[in-house]
Short mmCIF file of C-alpha atoms in Angstrom, two decimals:
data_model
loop_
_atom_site.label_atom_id
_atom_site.label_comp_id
_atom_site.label_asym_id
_atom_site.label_seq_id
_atom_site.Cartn_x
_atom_site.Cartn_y
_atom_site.Cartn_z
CA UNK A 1 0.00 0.00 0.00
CA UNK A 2 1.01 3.60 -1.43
CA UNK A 3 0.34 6.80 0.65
CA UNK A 4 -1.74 9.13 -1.62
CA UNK A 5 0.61 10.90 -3.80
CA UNK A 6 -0.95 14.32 -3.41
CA UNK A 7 1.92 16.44 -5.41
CA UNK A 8 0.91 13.76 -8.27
CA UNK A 9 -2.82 14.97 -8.00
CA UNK A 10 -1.70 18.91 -7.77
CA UNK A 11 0.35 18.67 -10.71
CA UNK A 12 -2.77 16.49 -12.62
CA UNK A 13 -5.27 19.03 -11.45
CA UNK A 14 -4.53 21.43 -14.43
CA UNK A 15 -4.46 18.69 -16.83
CA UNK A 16 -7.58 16.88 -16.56
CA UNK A 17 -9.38 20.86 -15.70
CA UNK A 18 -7.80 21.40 -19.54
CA UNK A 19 -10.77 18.59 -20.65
CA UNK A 20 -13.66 19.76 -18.47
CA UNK A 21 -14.80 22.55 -20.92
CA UNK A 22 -15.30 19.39 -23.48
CA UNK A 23 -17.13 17.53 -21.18
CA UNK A 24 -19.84 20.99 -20.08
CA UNK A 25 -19.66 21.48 -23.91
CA UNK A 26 -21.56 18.00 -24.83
CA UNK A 27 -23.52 18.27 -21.74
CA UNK A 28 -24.78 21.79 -22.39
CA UNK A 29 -25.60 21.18 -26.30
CA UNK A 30 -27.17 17.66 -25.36
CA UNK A 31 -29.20 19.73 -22.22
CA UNK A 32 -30.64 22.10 -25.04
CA UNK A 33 -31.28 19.91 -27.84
CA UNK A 34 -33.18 17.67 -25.38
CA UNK A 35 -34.84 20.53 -23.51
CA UNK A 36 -36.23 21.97 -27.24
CA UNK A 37 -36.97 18.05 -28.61
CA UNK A 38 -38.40 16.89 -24.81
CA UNK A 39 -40.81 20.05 -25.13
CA UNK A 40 -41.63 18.92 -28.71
CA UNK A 41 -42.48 15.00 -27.44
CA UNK A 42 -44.50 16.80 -23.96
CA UNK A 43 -46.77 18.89 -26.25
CA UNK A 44 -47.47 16.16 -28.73
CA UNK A 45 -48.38 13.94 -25.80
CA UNK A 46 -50.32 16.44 -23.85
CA UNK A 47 -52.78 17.20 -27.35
CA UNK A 48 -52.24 13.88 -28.29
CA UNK A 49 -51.86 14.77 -31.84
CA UNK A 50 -53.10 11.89 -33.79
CA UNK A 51 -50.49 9.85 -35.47
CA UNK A 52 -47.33 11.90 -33.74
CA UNK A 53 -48.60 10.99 -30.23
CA UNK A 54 -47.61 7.05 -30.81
CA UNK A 55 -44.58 8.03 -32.55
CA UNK A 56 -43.54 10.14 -29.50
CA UNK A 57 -44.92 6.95 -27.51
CA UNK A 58 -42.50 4.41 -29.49
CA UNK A 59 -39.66 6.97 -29.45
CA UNK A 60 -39.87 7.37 -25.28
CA UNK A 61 -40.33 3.55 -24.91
CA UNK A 62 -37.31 2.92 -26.84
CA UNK A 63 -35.25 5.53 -25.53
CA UNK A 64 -35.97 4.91 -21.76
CA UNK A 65 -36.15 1.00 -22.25
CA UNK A 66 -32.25 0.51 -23.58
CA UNK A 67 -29.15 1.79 -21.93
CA UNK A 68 -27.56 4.34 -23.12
CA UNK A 69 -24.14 3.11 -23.51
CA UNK A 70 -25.99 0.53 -26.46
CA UNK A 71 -27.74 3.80 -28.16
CA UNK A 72 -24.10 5.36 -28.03
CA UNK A 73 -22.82 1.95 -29.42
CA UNK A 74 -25.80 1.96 -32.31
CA UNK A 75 -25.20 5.87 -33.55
CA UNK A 76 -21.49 5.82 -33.28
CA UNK A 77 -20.21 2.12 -34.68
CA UNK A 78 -24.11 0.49 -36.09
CA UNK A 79 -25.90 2.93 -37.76
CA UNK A 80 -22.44 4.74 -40.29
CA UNK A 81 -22.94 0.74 -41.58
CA UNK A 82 -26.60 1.14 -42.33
CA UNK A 83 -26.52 4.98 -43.44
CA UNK A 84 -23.36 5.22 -44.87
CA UNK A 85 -22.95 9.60 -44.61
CA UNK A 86 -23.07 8.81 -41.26
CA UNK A 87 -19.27 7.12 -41.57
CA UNK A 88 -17.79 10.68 -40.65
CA UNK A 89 -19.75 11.34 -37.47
CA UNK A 90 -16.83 11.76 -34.50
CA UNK A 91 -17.44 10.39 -31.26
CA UNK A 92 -18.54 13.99 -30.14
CA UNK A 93 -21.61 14.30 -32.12
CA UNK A 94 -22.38 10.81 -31.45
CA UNK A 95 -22.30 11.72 -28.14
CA UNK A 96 -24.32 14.57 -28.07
CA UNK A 97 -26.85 12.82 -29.87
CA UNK A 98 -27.25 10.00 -27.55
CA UNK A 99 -27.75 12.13 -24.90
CA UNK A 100 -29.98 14.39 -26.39
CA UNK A 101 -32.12 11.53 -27.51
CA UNK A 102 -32.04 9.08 -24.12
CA UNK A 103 -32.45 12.63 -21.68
CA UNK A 104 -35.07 13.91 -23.82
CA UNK A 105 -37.30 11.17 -23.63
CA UNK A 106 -36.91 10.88 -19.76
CA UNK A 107 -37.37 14.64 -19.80
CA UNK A 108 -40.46 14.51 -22.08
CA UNK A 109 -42.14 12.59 -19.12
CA UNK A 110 -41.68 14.91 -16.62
CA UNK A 111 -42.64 18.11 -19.07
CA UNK A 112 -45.81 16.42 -19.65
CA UNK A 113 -46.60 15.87 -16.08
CA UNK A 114 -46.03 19.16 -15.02
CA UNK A 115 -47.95 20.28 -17.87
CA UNK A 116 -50.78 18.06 -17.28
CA UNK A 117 -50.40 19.59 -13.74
CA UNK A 118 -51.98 23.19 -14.34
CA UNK A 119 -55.07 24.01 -13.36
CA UNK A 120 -56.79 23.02 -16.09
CA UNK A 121 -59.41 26.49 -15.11
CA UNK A 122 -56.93 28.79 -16.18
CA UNK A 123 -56.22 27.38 -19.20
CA UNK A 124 -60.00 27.87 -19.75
CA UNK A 125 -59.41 31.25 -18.40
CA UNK A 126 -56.95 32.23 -21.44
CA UNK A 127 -59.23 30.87 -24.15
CA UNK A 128 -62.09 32.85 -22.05
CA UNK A 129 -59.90 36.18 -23.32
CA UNK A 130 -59.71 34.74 -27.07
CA UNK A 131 -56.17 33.34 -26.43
CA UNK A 132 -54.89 30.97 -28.85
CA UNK A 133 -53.72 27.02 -27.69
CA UNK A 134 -50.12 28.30 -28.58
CA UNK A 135 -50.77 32.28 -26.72
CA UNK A 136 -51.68 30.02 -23.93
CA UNK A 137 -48.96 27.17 -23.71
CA UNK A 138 -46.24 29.81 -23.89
CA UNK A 139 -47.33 32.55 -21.65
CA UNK A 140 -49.61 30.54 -19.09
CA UNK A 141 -48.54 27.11 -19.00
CA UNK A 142 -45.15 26.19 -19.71
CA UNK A 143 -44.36 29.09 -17.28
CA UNK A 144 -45.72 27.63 -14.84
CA UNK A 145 -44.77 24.10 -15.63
CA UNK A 146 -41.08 25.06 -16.30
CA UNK A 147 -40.89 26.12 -12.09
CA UNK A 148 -42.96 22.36 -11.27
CA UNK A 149 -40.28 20.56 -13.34
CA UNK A 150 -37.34 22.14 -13.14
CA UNK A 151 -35.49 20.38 -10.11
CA UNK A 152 -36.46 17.07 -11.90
CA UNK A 153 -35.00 18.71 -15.59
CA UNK A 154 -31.74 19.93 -13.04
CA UNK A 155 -31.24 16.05 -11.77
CA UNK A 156 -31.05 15.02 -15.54
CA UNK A 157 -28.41 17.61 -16.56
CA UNK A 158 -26.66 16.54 -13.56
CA UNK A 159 -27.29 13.01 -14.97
CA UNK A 160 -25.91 13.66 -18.25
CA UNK A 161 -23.19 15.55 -17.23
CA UNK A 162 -21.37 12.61 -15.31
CA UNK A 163 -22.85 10.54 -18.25
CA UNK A 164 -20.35 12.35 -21.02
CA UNK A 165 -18.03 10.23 -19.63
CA UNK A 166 -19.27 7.37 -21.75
CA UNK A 167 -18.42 9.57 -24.40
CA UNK A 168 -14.89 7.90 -23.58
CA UNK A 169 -15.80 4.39 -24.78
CA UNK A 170 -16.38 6.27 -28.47
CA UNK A 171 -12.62 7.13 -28.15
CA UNK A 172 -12.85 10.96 -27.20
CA UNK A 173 -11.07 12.13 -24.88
CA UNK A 174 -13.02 14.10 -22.54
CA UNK A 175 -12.32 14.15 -18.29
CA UNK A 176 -13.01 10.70 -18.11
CA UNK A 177 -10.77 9.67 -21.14
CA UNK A 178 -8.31 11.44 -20.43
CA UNK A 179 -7.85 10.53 -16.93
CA UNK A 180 -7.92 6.85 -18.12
CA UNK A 181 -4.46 8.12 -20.49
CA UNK A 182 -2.44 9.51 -17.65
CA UNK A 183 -3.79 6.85 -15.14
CA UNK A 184 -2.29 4.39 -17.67
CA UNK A 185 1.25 6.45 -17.50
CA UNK A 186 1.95 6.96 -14.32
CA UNK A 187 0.44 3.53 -12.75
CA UNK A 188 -1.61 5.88 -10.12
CA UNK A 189 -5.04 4.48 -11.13
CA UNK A 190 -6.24 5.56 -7.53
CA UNK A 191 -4.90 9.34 -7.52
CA UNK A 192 -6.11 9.68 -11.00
CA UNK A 193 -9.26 8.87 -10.81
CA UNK A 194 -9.98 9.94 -7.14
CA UNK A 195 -9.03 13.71 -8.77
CA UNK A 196 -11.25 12.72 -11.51
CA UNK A 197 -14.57 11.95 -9.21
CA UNK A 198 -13.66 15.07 -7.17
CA UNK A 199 -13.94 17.67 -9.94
CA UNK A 200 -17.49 15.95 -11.11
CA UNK A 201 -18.64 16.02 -7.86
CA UNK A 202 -17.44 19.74 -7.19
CA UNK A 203 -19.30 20.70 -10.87
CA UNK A 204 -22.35 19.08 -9.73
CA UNK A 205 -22.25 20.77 -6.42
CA UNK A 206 -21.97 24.22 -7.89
CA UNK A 207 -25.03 23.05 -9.95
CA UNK A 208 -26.89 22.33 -7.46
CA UNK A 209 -26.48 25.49 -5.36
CA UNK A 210 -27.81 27.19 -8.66
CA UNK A 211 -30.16 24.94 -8.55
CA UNK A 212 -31.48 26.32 -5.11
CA UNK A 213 -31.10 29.50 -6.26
CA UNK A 214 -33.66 29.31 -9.76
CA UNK A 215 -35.88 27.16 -7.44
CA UNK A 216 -36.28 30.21 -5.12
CA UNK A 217 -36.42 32.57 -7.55
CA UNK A 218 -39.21 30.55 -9.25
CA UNK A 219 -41.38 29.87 -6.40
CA UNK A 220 -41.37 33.75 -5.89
CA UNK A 221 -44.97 34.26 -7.47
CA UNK A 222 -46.33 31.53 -4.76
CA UNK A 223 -45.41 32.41 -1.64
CA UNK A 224 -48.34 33.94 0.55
CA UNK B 1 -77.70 42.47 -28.89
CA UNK B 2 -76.50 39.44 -27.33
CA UNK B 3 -78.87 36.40 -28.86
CA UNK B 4 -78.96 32.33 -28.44
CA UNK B 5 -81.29 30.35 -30.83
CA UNK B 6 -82.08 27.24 -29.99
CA UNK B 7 -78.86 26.48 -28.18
CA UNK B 8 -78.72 22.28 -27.22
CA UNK B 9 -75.57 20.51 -25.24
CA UNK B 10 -75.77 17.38 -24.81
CA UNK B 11 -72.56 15.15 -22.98
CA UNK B 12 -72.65 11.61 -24.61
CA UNK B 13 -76.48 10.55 -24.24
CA UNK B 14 -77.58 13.17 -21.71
CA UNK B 15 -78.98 16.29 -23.10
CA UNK B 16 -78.10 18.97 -20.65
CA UNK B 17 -80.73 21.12 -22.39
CA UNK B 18 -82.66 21.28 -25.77
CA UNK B 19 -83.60 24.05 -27.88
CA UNK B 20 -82.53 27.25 -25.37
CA UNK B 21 -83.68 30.95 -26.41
CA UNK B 22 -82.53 33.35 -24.81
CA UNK B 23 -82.09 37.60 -25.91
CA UNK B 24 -80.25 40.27 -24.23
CA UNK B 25 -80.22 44.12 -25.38
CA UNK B 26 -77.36 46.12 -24.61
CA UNK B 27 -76.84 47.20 -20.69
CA UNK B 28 -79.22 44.33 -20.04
CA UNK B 29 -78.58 42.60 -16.94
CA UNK B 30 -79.92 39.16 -16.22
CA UNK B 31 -79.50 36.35 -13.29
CA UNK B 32 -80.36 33.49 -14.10
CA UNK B 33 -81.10 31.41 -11.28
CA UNK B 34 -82.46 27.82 -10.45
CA UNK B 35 -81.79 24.36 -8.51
CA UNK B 36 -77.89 23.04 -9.28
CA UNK B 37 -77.01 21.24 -12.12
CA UNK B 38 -80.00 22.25 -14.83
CA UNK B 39 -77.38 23.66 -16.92
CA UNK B 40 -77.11 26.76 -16.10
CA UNK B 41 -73.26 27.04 -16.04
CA UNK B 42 -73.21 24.59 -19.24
CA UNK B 43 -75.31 27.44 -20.96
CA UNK B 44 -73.19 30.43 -19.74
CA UNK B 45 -70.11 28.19 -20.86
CA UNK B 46 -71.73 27.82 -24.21
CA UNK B 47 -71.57 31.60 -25.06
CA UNK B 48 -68.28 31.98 -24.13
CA UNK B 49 -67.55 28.24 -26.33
CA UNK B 50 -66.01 26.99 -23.53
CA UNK B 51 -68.82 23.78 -24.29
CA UNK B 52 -69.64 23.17 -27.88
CA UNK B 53 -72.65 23.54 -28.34
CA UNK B 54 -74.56 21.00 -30.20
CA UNK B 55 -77.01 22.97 -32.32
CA UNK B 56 -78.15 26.56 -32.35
CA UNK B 57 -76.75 30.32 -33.52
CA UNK B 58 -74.97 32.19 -31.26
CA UNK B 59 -75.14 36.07 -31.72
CA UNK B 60 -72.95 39.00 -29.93
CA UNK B 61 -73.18 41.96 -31.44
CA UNK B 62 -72.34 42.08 -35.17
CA UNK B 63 -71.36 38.47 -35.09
CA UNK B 64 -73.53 35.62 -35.43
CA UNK B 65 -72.29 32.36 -35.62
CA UNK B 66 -73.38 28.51 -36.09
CA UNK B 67 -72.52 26.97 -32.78
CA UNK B 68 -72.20 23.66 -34.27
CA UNK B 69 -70.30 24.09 -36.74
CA UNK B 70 -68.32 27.33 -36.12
CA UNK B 71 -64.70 28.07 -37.56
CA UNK B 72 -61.15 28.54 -35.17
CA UNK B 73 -61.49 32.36 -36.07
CA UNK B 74 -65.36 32.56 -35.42
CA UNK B 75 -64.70 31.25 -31.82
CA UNK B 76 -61.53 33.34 -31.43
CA UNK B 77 -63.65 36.14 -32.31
CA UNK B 78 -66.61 35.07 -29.92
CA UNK B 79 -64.20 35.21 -27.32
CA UNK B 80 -63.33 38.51 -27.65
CA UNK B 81 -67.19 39.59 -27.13
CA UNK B 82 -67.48 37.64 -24.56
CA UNK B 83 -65.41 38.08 -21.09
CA UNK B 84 -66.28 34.96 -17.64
CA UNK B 85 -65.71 35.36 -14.23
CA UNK B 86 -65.25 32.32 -13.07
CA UNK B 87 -66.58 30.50 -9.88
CA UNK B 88 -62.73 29.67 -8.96
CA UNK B 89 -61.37 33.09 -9.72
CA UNK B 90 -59.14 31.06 -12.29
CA UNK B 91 -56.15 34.04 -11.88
CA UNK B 92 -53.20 33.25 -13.92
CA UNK B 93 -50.74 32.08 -11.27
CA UNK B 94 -47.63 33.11 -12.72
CA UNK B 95 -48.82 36.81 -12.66
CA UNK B 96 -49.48 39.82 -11.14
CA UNK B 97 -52.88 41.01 -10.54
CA UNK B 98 -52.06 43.87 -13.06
CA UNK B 99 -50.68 41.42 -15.24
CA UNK B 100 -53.47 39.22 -15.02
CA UNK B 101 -55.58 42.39 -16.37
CA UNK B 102 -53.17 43.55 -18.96
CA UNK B 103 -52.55 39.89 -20.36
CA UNK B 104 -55.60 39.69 -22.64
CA UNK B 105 -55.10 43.66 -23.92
CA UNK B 106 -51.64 42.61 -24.82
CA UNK B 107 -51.63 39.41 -26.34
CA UNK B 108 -55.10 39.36 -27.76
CA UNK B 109 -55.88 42.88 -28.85
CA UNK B 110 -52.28 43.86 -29.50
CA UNK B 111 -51.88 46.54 -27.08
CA UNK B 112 -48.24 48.37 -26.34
CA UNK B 113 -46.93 47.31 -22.72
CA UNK B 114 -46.78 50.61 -21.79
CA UNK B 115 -50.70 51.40 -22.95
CA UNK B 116 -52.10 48.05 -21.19
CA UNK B 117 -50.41 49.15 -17.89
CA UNK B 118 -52.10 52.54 -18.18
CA UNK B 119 -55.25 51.06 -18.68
CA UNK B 120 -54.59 47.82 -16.09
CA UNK B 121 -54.12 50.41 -13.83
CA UNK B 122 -57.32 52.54 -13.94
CA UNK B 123 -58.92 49.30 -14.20
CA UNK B 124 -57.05 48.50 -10.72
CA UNK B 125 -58.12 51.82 -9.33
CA UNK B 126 -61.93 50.58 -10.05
CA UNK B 127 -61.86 47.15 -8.84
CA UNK B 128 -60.53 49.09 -5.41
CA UNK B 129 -57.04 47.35 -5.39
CA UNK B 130 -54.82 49.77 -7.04
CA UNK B 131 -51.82 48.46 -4.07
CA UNK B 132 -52.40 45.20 -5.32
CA UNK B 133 -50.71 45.93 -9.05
CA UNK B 134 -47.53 44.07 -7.71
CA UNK B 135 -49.27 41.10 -5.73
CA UNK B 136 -49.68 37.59 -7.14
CA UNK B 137 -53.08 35.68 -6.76
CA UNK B 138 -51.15 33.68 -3.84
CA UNK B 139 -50.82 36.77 -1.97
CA UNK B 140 -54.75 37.77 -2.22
CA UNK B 141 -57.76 36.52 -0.18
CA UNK B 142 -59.99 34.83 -2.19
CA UNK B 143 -62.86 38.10 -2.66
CA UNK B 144 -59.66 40.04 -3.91
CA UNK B 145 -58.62 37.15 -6.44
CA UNK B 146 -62.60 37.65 -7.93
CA UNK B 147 -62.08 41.41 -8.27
CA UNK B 148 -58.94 40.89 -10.05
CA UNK B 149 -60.64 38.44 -12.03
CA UNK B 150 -63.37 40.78 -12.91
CA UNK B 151 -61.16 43.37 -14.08
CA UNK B 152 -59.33 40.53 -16.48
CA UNK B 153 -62.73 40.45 -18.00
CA UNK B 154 -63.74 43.93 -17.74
CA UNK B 155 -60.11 44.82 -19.47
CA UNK B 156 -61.30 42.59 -22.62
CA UNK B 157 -63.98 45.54 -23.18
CA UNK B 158 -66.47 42.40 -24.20
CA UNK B 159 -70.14 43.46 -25.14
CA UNK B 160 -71.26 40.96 -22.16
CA UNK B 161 -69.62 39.39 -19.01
CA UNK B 162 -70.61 36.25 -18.10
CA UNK B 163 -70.31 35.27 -14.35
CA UNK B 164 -70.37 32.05 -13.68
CA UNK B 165 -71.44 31.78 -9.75
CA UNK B 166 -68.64 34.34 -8.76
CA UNK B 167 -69.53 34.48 -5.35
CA UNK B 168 -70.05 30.81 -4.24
CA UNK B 169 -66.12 29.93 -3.75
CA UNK B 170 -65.99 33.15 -1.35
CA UNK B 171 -65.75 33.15 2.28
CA UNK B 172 -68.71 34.78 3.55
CA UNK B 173 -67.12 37.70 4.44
CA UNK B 174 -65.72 38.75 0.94
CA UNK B 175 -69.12 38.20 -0.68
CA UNK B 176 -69.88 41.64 -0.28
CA UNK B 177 -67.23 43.40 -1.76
CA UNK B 178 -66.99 41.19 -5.27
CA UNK B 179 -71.71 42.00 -5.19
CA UNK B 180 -70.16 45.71 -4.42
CA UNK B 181 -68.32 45.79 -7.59
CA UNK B 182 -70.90 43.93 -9.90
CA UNK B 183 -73.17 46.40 -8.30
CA UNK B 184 -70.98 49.54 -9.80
CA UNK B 185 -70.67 47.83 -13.05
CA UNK B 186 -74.16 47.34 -13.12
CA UNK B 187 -74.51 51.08 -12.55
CA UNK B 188 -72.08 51.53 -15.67
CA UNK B 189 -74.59 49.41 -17.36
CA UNK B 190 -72.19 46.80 -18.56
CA UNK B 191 -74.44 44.14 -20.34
CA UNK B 192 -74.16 40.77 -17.77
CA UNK B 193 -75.18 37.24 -17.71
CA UNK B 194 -74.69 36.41 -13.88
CA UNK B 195 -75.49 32.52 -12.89
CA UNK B 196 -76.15 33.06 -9.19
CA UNK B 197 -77.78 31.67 -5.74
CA UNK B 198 -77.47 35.20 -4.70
CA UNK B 199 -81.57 36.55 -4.47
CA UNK B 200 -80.88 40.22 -2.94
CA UNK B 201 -78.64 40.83 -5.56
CA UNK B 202 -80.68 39.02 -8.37
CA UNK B 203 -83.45 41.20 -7.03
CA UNK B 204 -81.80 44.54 -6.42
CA UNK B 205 -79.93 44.31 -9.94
CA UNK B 206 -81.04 42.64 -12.36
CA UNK B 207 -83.30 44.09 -15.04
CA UNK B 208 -84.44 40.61 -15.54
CA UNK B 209 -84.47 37.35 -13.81
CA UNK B 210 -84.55 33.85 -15.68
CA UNK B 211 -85.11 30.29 -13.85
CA UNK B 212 -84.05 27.71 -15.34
CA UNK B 213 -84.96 24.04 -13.96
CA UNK B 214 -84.10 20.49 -15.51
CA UNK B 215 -82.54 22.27 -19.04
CA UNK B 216 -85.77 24.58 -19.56
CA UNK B 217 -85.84 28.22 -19.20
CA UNK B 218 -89.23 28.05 -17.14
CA UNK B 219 -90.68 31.84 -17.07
CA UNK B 220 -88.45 35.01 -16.47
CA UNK B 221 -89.32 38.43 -16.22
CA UNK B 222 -88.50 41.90 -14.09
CA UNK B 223 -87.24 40.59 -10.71
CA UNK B 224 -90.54 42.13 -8.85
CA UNK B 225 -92.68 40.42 -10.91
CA UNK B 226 -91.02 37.24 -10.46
CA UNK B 227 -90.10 37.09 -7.18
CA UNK B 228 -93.46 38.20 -6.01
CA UNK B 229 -95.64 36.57 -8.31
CA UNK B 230 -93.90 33.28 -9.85
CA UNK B 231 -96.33 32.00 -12.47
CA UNK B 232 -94.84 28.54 -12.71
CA UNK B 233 -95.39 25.77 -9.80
CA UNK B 234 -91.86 24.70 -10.13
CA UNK B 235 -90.76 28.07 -9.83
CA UNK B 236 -93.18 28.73 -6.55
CA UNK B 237 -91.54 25.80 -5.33
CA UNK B 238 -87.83 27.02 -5.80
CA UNK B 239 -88.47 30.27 -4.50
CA UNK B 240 -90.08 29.41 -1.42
CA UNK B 241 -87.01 27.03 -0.30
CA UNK B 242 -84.34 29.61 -1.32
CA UNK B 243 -86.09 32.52 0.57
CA UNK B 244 -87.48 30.35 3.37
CA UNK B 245 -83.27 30.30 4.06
CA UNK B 246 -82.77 33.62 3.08
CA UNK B 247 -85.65 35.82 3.14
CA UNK B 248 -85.09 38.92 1.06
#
């Protein structure tokens, strides 16, 4: 048994912080692409558009009902085989899309529930005034739905963001990859990826203080 | 002129009511009153589309309309002719009682910011609660959420206002201040449809009074008249077990 080496971790510190901005990068554009596509699949639910509402219904099942690490498997090595423009995608924008796709149909679910979760009187209240379905969704509904879901929406960015490290299997080398490389190196598999567990947990910390902070600022308009 | 012709609902295979008429000149104000569920609120609903109708014309002013069959932009425009108060208040959560008044003259009629707030405000200053303009519906007692959801409807400048039972959520001791302001509006002669259980005001108010029992419109007629000399048994028999509680 080896006592921690910290000056090994100090002088890593900088090295693997170099790769976080990757790893926020595919988290933040797979966040907003599922945030936009999750509101998509809530809506079509909620109306239940004929036609679209079972193909938002096969698309959740699917995406919920099959790891992700086999979805990042399918886009990045199965489907360039099937559809073969695909043969240039890089292991980023297969990763991105995997986690806009699996997070988006988990997030769709919890849209539509806090959708569904408005009084349903004033939604009859804004087409009382001649609003239209749309006027009403954006300025009445999702408002108020956005407050009800957002700590569930902030546990799945927190979700994906530790899940990017997947993105390692696909060969890029984001935190997780790259902590793998210099692990390999210097043989200190324990100080390596100790340092690595410590800076997700410190990004998902700060996260979660903002977190608190929207939460507060969005329940202003209830308190009594 | 407000007009329904031969207005039916039915849900699935119960007909709610059959054939309603039912005419309203400008600054009319009517109550329509009667046991619980003969369709009263169904009816008011109807007007404001909030139902589809299942046959009949609906007519508000210079539009008259199919109710069975009428387009996205006919009901859009009904809408706009026709404000509700509703029995829950039905305040927009998310806003501010001046919002809640400004959102329909901004979004629906296309009104500037700045002119909706100038106007939400005067229309604050009526409805008594011009310290409110900052307050969400949280923050109100329940006869302050009803005034604040008057003035939503009295902001959308409709030719009638529907109330839908606007007391009957209310604490007893904020029923007098929401009667206060339908009172002054009254005055104003603002044309109104009011569903209510409330006789003193039906009788004080109202330049007619219409009871409606089992999806009929049984007799109606100038509140003195009606209250004082009902015509109909089943109307007798309504009035003396609402006034034997609360004689007027």
């Amino acid at each position: 048994m080896h006592v921690l080496d910290l000056d090994y971790m100090l002088g890593l510190l900088p090295i693997l912080l170099g790769y976080l901005p990757l790893t926020l990068e595919m988290a933040g554009a797979g966040m907003v692409a599922a945030l936009v596509l999750a509101c998509l699949l809530a809506v079509v639910r909620v109306q239940r558009m004929p036609g679209l509402n079972a193909l938002a219904m096969l698309f959740i099942s699917f995406f919920r009902g099959t790891p992700l690490l086999v979805q990042l498997f399918l886009f990045y090595y199965g489907l360039p085989q099937i559809l073969t423009f695909l043969v240039a995608i890089n292991g980023i924008t297969a990763t991105i899309l995997g986690l806009t796709l699996h997070f988006s149909a988990y997030m769709a679910e919890s849209i539509r529930a806090a959708i569904v979760g408005v009084d349903r009187s004033q939604t009859e209240a804004a087409l009382s005034i001649g609003m239209t379905q749309g006027q009403l969704m954006r300025r009445i509904v999702l408002p108020q739905a956005t407050r009800v879901a957002t700590p569930t929406l902030m546990n799945y960015f927190i979700d994906m963001i530790k899940a990017t490290s997947l993105a390692f299997t696909l060969g890029v080398t984001e935190l997780m990859g790259a902590t793998q490389k210099e692990a390999a190196g210097s043989f200190l598999y324990f100080e390596a990826f100790l340092l690595a567990a410590i800076i997700y947990w410190v990004v998902v910390e700060i996260l979660s203080w903002l977190q608190r902070r929207l939460e507060k600022r969005l329940n202003r308009a209830y308190q009594r | 002129m407000i007009a329904l012709n031969g207005i039916t609902k039915r849900f699935g295979e119960h007909t709610v009511f059959e054939n309603i008429d039912l005419t309203l000149e400008q600054g009319e104000i009517i109550v329509v009153i009667g046991p619980s569920g003969t369709g009263k609120s169904t009816l008011l609903r109807c007007i404001n589309y909030l139902e589809t109708p299942d046959a009949g014309r609906l007519t508000v002013g210079n539009l008259s309309l199919d109710a069975k069959h009428a387009t996205r932009r006919e009901i859009l425009a009904l809408r706009r002719r026709t404000a509700f108060v509703f029995q829950n208040y039905a305040l927009f959560a998310n806003k501010t009682a001046l919002d809640n008044i400004c959102e329909g003259m901004i979004v629906v009629d296309g009104l500037s910011k700045a002119e909706a707030h100038a106007r939400g405000r005067e229309i604050l200053e009526r409805i008594g609660l011009a310290d409110k303009a900052n307050a969400y519906p949280a923050s109100l007692s329940g006869g302050q959420q009803q005034r604040v959801g008057i003035g939503r409807a009295m902001a959308a400048k409709a030719e009638v206002i529907l109330f839908d039972e606007p007391t009957s959520a209310l604490d007893p001791e904020w029923v007098d201040e929401v009667l206060a302001l339908m009172k002054h509006l009254a005055l104003e002669r603002q044309t109104m449809i009011v569903v209510s259980h409330e006789m003193q005001f039906a009788r004080e108010v109202a330049d007619r009074v219409v009871f409606m029992d089992e999806g009929r419109i049984i007799e109606q007629g100038p509140p003195g008249e009606l209250f004082t000399n009902p015509q109909d048994e089943r109307t007798q028999r309504f009035l003396r077990k609402v006034l034997a509680n609360n004689p007027i």
